CSV table of C-alpha atoms in Angstrom, one decimal:
chain,number,residue,atom,x,y,z
A,40,UNK,CA,58.6,-63.1,188.0
A,41,UNK,CA,60.9,-60.7,189.9
A,42,UNK,CA,59.1,-57.7,191.2
A,43,UNK,CA,55.7,-59.3,191.5
A,44,UNK,CA,53.9,-58.5,194.8
A,45,UNK,CA,51.2,-60.4,196.6
A,46,UNK,CA,49.1,-58.1,198.8
A,47,UNK,CA,46.4,-59.3,201.3
A,48,UNK,CA,43.2,-57.3,201.4
A,49,UNK,CA,42.6,-55.8,204.8
A,50,UNK,CA,39.4,-55.9,206.8
A,51,UNK,CA,39.1,-52.2,206.2
A,52,UNK,CA,39.1,-52.7,202.4
A,53,UNK,CA,36.6,-55.5,202.4
A,54,UNK,CA,33.9,-55.1,199.8
A,55,UNK,CA,35.6,-52.3,198.0
A,56,UNK,CA,35.9,-52.4,194.2
A,57,UNK,CA,39.2,-53.5,192.8
A,58,UNK,CA,39.7,-50.3,190.8
A,59,UNK,CA,39.0,-48.2,193.9
A,60,UNK,CA,41.5,-50.3,195.9
A,61,UNK,CA,44.2,-49.6,193.2
A,62,UNK,CA,43.4,-45.9,193.4
A,63,UNK,CA,44.2,-46.0,197.2
A,64,UNK,CA,47.3,-48.2,196.8
A,65,UNK,CA,48.7,-46.7,193.5
A,66,UNK,CA,47.2,-43.3,192.9
A,67,UNK,CA,49.5,-42.7,189.9
A,68,UNK,CA,48.2,-45.8,188.0
A,69,UNK,CA,45.7,-44.7,185.4
A,70,UNK,CA,42.4,-46.5,184.9
A,71,UNK,CA,43.3,-47.3,181.3
A,72,UNK,CA,46.6,-49.0,182.3
A,73,UNK,CA,44.8,-51.0,185.1
A,74,UNK,CA,42.3,-52.2,182.5
A,75,UNK,CA,45.1,-53.4,180.3
A,76,UNK,CA,46.8,-55.2,183.2
A,77,UNK,CA,43.5,-56.9,184.0
A,78,UNK,CA,42.8,-57.9,180.4
A,79,UNK,CA,46.3,-59.5,180.1
A,80,UNK,CA,45.9,-61.3,183.4
A,81,UNK,CA,48.8,-59.5,185.1
A,82,UNK,CA,46.6,-58.4,187.9
A,83,UNK,CA,44.7,-61.3,189.6
A,84,UNK,CA,42.8,-61.9,192.8
A,85,UNK,CA,43.3,-65.3,194.5
A,86,UNK,CA,45.0,-66.5,191.3
A,87,UNK,CA,42.0,-65.8,189.1
A,88,UNK,CA,41.2,-63.3,186.4
A,89,UNK,CA,39.0,-60.4,187.6
A,90,UNK,CA,37.4,-57.2,186.4
A,91,UNK,CA,37.8,-53.6,187.7
A,92,UNK,CA,34.3,-53.7,189.3
A,93,UNK,CA,35.1,-56.9,191.2
A,94,UNK,CA,34.5,-56.4,195.0
A,95,UNK,CA,37.3,-57.6,197.2
A,96,UNK,CA,36.9,-59.8,200.3
A,97,UNK,CA,39.1,-59.4,203.4
A,98,UNK,CA,41.9,-61.9,203.3
A,99,UNK,CA,41.9,-62.2,199.4
A,100,UNK,CA,45.3,-61.9,197.7
A,101,UNK,CA,45.9,-59.4,195.0
A,102,UNK,CA,48.7,-60.1,192.5
A,103,UNK,CA,50.6,-56.9,191.5
A,104,UNK,CA,53.0,-57.0,188.6
A,105,UNK,CA,56.1,-54.8,188.4
A,106,UNK,CA,54.9,-51.1,188.0
A,107,UNK,CA,56.7,-48.0,186.8
A,108,UNK,CA,57.8,-45.7,189.6
A,109,UNK,CA,55.3,-43.1,188.5
A,110,UNK,CA,52.5,-45.6,189.1
A,111,UNK,CA,53.6,-46.1,192.6
A,112,UNK,CA,54.3,-42.4,193.4
A,113,UNK,CA,52.1,-40.4,195.7
A,114,UNK,CA,49.8,-37.9,194.1
A,115,UNK,CA,51.3,-34.8,192.6
A,116,UNK,CA,51.6,-31.8,194.8
A,117,UNK,CA,48.8,-30.0,192.9
A,118,UNK,CA,46.4,-32.8,193.7
A,119,UNK,CA,47.5,-33.1,197.3
A,120,UNK,CA,46.8,-29.4,197.8
A,121,UNK,CA,43.2,-29.7,196.5
A,122,UNK,CA,40.8,-29.7,199.5
A,123,UNK,CA,38.9,-32.9,200.0
A,124,UNK,CA,35.3,-33.2,200.9
A,125,UNK,CA,34.5,-31.3,204.1
A,126,UNK,CA,34.2,-33.8,207.0
A,127,UNK,CA,30.7,-34.1,208.5
A,128,UNK,CA,30.0,-32.0,211.4
A,129,UNK,CA,29.0,-33.5,214.8
A,130,UNK,CA,25.5,-32.3,214.2
A,131,UNK,CA,25.4,-34.2,211.0
A,132,UNK,CA,26.9,-37.3,212.6
A,133,UNK,CA,24.3,-37.1,215.3
A,134,UNK,CA,21.5,-36.8,212.7
A,135,UNK,CA,22.8,-40.0,211.1
A,136,UNK,CA,22.8,-41.8,214.4
A,137,UNK,CA,19.2,-40.8,214.9
A,138,UNK,CA,18.4,-42.6,211.6
A,139,UNK,CA,19.3,-46.0,213.1
A,140,UNK,CA,16.4,-48.4,213.2
A,141,UNK,CA,18.2,-51.5,214.4
A,142,UNK,CA,21.7,-52.4,215.7
A,143,UNK,CA,23.4,-55.6,216.9
A,144,UNK,CA,27.0,-57.0,216.7
A,145,UNK,CA,26.6,-57.8,213.0
A,146,UNK,CA,24.2,-55.3,211.4
A,147,UNK,CA,23.1,-51.7,211.5
A,148,UNK,CA,19.9,-50.6,209.7
A,149,UNK,CA,19.1,-47.0,209.1
A,150,UNK,CA,16.1,-45.2,207.6
A,151,UNK,CA,17.8,-43.3,204.8
A,152,UNK,CA,16.0,-40.1,204.1
A,153,UNK,CA,14.8,-38.9,200.6
A,154,UNK,CA,17.6,-36.7,199.0
A,155,UNK,CA,20.6,-38.2,200.7
A,156,UNK,CA,22.9,-40.2,198.5
A,157,UNK,CA,24.4,-43.5,199.6
A,158,UNK,CA,27.7,-43.0,197.8
A,159,UNK,CA,29.6,-40.1,196.3
A,160,UNK,CA,29.6,-39.1,192.7
A,161,UNK,CA,30.1,-36.1,190.5
A,162,UNK,CA,29.6,-32.9,192.6
A,163,UNK,CA,28.4,-35.1,195.4
A,164,UNK,CA,30.0,-34.1,198.7
A,165,UNK,CA,27.4,-35.4,201.2
A,166,UNK,CA,26.6,-39.1,201.3
A,167,UNK,CA,26.1,-42.0,203.7
A,168,UNK,CA,29.4,-43.6,202.8
A,169,UNK,CA,31.3,-40.5,203.8
A,170,UNK,CA,29.6,-40.5,207.2
A,171,UNK,CA,29.9,-44.1,208.4
A,172,UNK,CA,32.6,-43.3,211.0
A,173,UNK,CA,29.7,-41.9,213.1
A,174,UNK,CA,28.1,-45.4,213.2
A,175,UNK,CA,31.0,-47.3,214.6
A,176,UNK,CA,29.6,-47.2,218.2
A,177,UNK,CA,31.4,-49.9,220.2
A,178,UNK,CA,33.1,-51.4,217.2
A,179,UNK,CA,36.7,-50.8,216.1
A,180,UNK,CA,35.6,-51.3,212.4
A,181,UNK,CA,33.8,-48.9,210.2
A,182,UNK,CA,30.5,-50.2,208.9
A,183,UNK,CA,30.3,-51.4,205.3
A,184,UNK,CA,27.7,-50.8,202.6
A,185,UNK,CA,26.2,-54.1,201.3
A,186,UNK,CA,23.5,-52.7,199.0
A,187,UNK,CA,22.3,-49.4,197.6
A,188,UNK,CA,19.2,-47.1,197.4
A,189,UNK,CA,18.8,-44.3,195.0
A,190,UNK,CA,19.4,-40.8,196.3
A,191,UNK,CA,15.6,-40.0,196.1
A,192,UNK,CA,14.4,-43.3,197.5
A,193,UNK,CA,14.0,-43.4,201.3
A,194,UNK,CA,13.9,-46.4,203.7
A,195,UNK,CA,15.8,-49.4,205.1
A,196,UNK,CA,19.5,-49.4,204.3
A,197,UNK,CA,21.6,-52.3,205.8
A,198,UNK,CA,25.2,-51.8,206.9
A,199,UNK,CA,27.6,-54.7,207.9
A,200,UNK,CA,29.7,-54.2,211.0
A,201,UNK,CA,32.4,-56.7,210.1
A,202,UNK,CA,33.8,-58.5,207.1
A,203,UNK,CA,32.1,-61.7,208.1
A,204,UNK,CA,28.7,-60.0,208.3
A,205,UNK,CA,29.3,-58.3,205.0
A,206,UNK,CA,29.9,-61.7,203.3
A,207,UNK,CA,26.6,-63.3,204.4
A,208,UNK,CA,24.6,-60.1,203.8
A,209,UNK,CA,26.1,-59.8,200.3
A,210,UNK,CA,25.3,-63.4,199.6
A,211,UNK,CA,21.7,-62.9,200.7
A,212,UNK,CA,21.3,-60.1,198.2
A,213,UNK,CA,23.3,-61.9,195.5
A,214,UNK,CA,21.3,-65.1,195.9
A,215,UNK,CA,18.0,-63.2,196.1
A,216,UNK,CA,17.0,-64.7,199.4
A,217,UNK,CA,16.5,-61.3,201.0
A,218,UNK,CA,12.9,-60.1,200.7
A,219,UNK,CA,12.7,-56.4,200.1
A,220,UNK,CA,9.3,-54.7,200.2
A,221,UNK,CA,8.8,-51.1,198.9
A,222,UNK,CA,5.8,-48.8,199.2
A,223,UNK,CA,5.0,-46.3,196.4
A,224,UNK,CA,2.2,-44.0,195.3
A,225,UNK,CA,1.6,-44.2,191.6
A,226,UNK,CA,-0.4,-42.2,189.1
A,227,UNK,CA,-3.4,-44.3,187.9
A,228,UNK,CA,-4.4,-47.8,189.1
A,229,UNK,CA,-2.7,-50.8,187.6
A,230,UNK,CA,-4.7,-53.6,186.0
A,231,UNK,CA,-4.9,-56.2,187.3
A,232,UNK,CA,-4.4,-55.2,190.9
A,233,UNK,CA,-1.8,-57.9,191.4
A,234,UNK,CA,0.8,-59.1,189.0
A,235,UNK,CA,4.4,-59.9,188.0
A,236,UNK,CA,6.4,-57.5,185.8
A,237,UNK,CA,9.0,-59.6,184.0
A,238,UNK,CA,10.8,-57.0,181.8
A,239,UNK,CA,14.5,-56.6,181.1
A,240,UNK,CA,16.0,-53.3,181.9
A,241,UNK,CA,19.1,-51.7,180.2
A,242,UNK,CA,20.8,-48.4,179.6
A,243,UNK,CA,19.2,-46.0,177.1
A,244,UNK,CA,19.3,-42.3,176.1
A,245,UNK,CA,16.6,-39.8,176.4
A,246,UNK,CA,17.7,-36.7,174.5
A,247,UNK,CA,21.0,-35.6,176.1
A,248,UNK,CA,20.6,-37.6,179.3
A,249,UNK,CA,21.2,-41.3,180.1
A,250,UNK,CA,18.4,-43.2,181.6
A,251,UNK,CA,17.3,-46.9,182.1
A,252,UNK,CA,14.8,-48.3,179.7
A,253,UNK,CA,12.8,-51.5,179.1
A,254,UNK,CA,14.9,-53.4,176.6
A,255,UNK,CA,13.9,-57.0,175.8
A,256,UNK,CA,16.8,-57.5,173.4
A,257,UNK,CA,19.8,-56.2,175.2
A,258,UNK,CA,18.5,-55.4,178.7
A,259,UNK,CA,19.3,-57.5,181.9
A,260,UNK,CA,16.6,-59.7,183.4
A,261,UNK,CA,14.4,-57.8,185.9
A,262,UNK,CA,11.4,-59.0,187.8
A,263,UNK,CA,9.1,-57.1,190.2
A,264,UNK,CA,5.9,-58.3,191.9
A,265,UNK,CA,3.3,-55.7,192.7
A,266,UNK,CA,0.0,-55.4,194.5
A,267,UNK,CA,-2.5,-52.6,194.9
A,268,UNK,CA,-3.0,-52.0,198.7
A,269,UNK,CA,-5.4,-49.1,198.4
A,270,UNK,CA,-6.6,-46.6,195.7
A,271,UNK,CA,-8.2,-43.3,195.5
A,272,UNK,CA,-10.8,-43.6,192.7
A,273,UNK,CA,-8.8,-44.1,189.5
A,274,UNK,CA,-6.5,-41.3,190.3
A,275,UNK,CA,-3.7,-42.9,192.4
A,276,UNK,CA,-2.8,-46.2,194.0
A,277,UNK,CA,-0.7,-47.2,196.9
A,278,UNK,CA,1.4,-50.1,195.7
A,279,UNK,CA,3.5,-52.7,197.5
A,280,UNK,CA,6.4,-53.7,195.3
A,281,UNK,CA,8.8,-56.7,195.7
A,282,UNK,CA,11.8,-56.6,193.4
A,283,UNK,CA,13.4,-60.0,192.8
A,284,UNK,CA,16.3,-58.5,190.9
A,285,UNK,CA,18.1,-55.3,191.7
A,286,UNK,CA,18.6,-53.4,188.5
A,287,UNK,CA,19.2,-49.7,188.5
A,288,UNK,CA,15.9,-47.8,188.7
A,289,UNK,CA,14.1,-51.1,188.2
A,290,UNK,CA,10.9,-50.2,190.1
A,291,UNK,CA,10.7,-46.8,188.5
A,292,UNK,CA,11.0,-48.2,185.0
A,293,UNK,CA,8.6,-51.1,185.6
A,294,UNK,CA,5.9,-48.9,187.1
A,295,UNK,CA,6.1,-46.5,184.2
A,296,UNK,CA,6.0,-49.4,181.7
A,297,UNK,CA,2.6,-50.7,183.1
A,298,UNK,CA,1.2,-47.2,182.7
A,299,UNK,CA,1.4,-46.2,186.4
A,300,UNK,CA,4.6,-44.1,187.0
A,301,UNK,CA,5.6,-43.4,190.6
A,302,UNK,CA,4.4,-40.0,191.9
A,303,UNK,CA,7.2,-37.4,191.6
A,304,UNK,CA,9.1,-39.4,189.0
A,305,UNK,CA,9.3,-36.9,186.2
A,306,UNK,CA,12.3,-38.7,184.7
A,307,UNK,CA,10.3,-41.9,183.9
A,308,UNK,CA,6.8,-40.7,184.1
A,309,UNK,CA,6.9,-37.2,182.6
A,310,UNK,CA,3.9,-35.0,183.4
A,311,UNK,CA,1.7,-37.9,184.3
A,312,UNK,CA,3.9,-38.4,187.5
A,313,UNK,CA,3.1,-34.9,188.9
A,314,UNK,CA,-0.4,-34.3,190.2
A,315,UNK,CA,-1.8,-30.8,190.7
A,316,UNK,CA,-3.1,-30.0,194.2
A,317,UNK,CA,-0.9,-32.5,196.0
A,318,UNK,CA,1.8,-31.2,198.3
A,319,UNK,CA,5.3,-32.6,197.5
A,320,UNK,CA,4.0,-34.3,194.3
A,321,UNK,CA,7.4,-33.6,192.7
A,322,UNK,CA,9.2,-35.6,195.3
A,323,UNK,CA,9.7,-39.3,194.5
A,324,UNK,CA,7.1,-41.4,196.4
A,325,UNK,CA,9.2,-44.6,196.7
A,326,UNK,CA,10.1,-46.0,200.1
A,327,UNK,CA,12.1,-49.2,201.0
A,328,UNK,CA,9.6,-50.3,203.6
A,329,UNK,CA,11.1,-53.5,204.9
A,330,UNK,CA,13.9,-56.1,204.5
A,331,UNK,CA,13.6,-59.7,205.8
A,332,UNK,CA,16.5,-62.3,205.5
A,333,UNK,CA,17.7,-65.4,207.2
A,334,UNK,CA,20.8,-65.3,209.5
A,335,UNK,CA,23.5,-67.9,209.2
A,336,UNK,CA,22.7,-69.0,212.8
A,337,UNK,CA,19.1,-69.9,211.8
A,338,UNK,CA,17.6,-66.6,213.1
A,339,UNK,CA,15.7,-64.1,211.0
A,340,UNK,CA,16.5,-60.3,210.6
A,341,UNK,CA,13.6,-58.1,209.7
A,342,UNK,CA,13.6,-54.4,209.8
A,343,UNK,CA,10.8,-51.9,208.9
A,344,UNK,CA,11.1,-48.2,208.3
A,345,UNK,CA,8.4,-45.6,208.8
A,346,UNK,CA,7.4,-43.4,205.9
A,347,UNK,CA,9.2,-40.1,205.3
A,348,UNK,CA,7.4,-36.9,205.9
A,349,UNK,CA,6.3,-36.1,202.4
A,350,UNK,CA,4.8,-39.5,201.9
A,351,UNK,CA,3.0,-39.3,205.3
A,352,UNK,CA,1.4,-36.1,204.0
A,353,UNK,CA,0.3,-37.9,200.8
A,354,UNK,CA,-1.1,-40.8,202.8
A,355,UNK,CA,-3.1,-38.4,204.9
A,356,UNK,CA,-4.4,-36.5,201.8
A,357,UNK,CA,-5.8,-39.7,200.3
A,358,UNK,CA,-6.9,-41.3,203.5
A,359,UNK,CA,-4.7,-44.3,203.2
A,360,UNK,CA,-4.2,-46.5,206.3
A,361,UNK,CA,-0.4,-46.7,206.9
A,362,UNK,CA,-0.9,-50.0,208.6
A,363,UNK,CA,-2.3,-52.5,206.0
A,364,UNK,CA,-4.2,-55.5,207.2
A,365,UNK,CA,-1.6,-58.0,205.9
A,366,UNK,CA,1.5,-58.5,203.9
A,367,UNK,CA,0.3,-58.8,200.2
A,368,UNK,CA,3.3,-61.0,199.4
A,369,UNK,CA,3.0,-63.3,202.5
A,370,UNK,CA,1.9,-66.4,200.5
A,371,UNK,CA,3.9,-65.6,197.4
A,372,UNK,CA,6.0,-68.7,196.5
A,373,UNK,CA,9.3,-67.6,194.9
A,374,UNK,CA,10.8,-71.1,194.6
């Protein structure tokens, strides 16, 4: 068809969602119209039908049908005049660089702090994604996000330094070969002390706010292994958690469903998740402690992140030993 364009995805746009790619390329094209073009197969990637949330790979070819002039036009003057997010200061950039736990030619791992979002959202001006230029170091490419952590969850966050690294890291998460271990403090002590939570999770509503809920009928498959590492009487427990799937708020929902909500998680645990007399008990006590995955060359990448300050305080309060004797999931057979 005359007017059809085939555009190759650049390295810079690798792993970006298709709808966000269109927003960059064709700012005048509405999301509703893009969805129609996708439904009718007029927009394709590498010849196949795709969805708006499809993530693009460097080198892929996007088919663009003929578009109206307004769809290809630059943003209106009013929009161009709106100030964008304030760029991070050098002090903020240096603070991000100090979060680096590990770096090689393929990967950067940072210890994301509690309260820092990974990506932007409504009224969200400060986030890791907006600061990644500070982590280019000796590379000409901007690091790429390959997985996510909730804003209030701290711990290991991996970044890919190239499109090639992004591909194998994304595959490790997609194929569930990456072993992720989280530490949490929960209210109460789960029984039994070790177990597998196999409970689908889906979107629900609590009053006027949206939240994730356990939903065996329409929820998505979600599995978490847990183990009690230490406990303080029957009041709280230190849990090691290993999610096999990566559903939104999965660990928070699963812990609440077995009667032991994560400390500080008022959204899913209510009043039970806030304990009197404990400093920072309203801060979420969930930490991505470590990630372990195999490299394409046969090596192993393993990164561990120290606890954030508020969780260190809680560990000290209950007398927990921050260096457990062994990995509670070491002999777990996931095959």
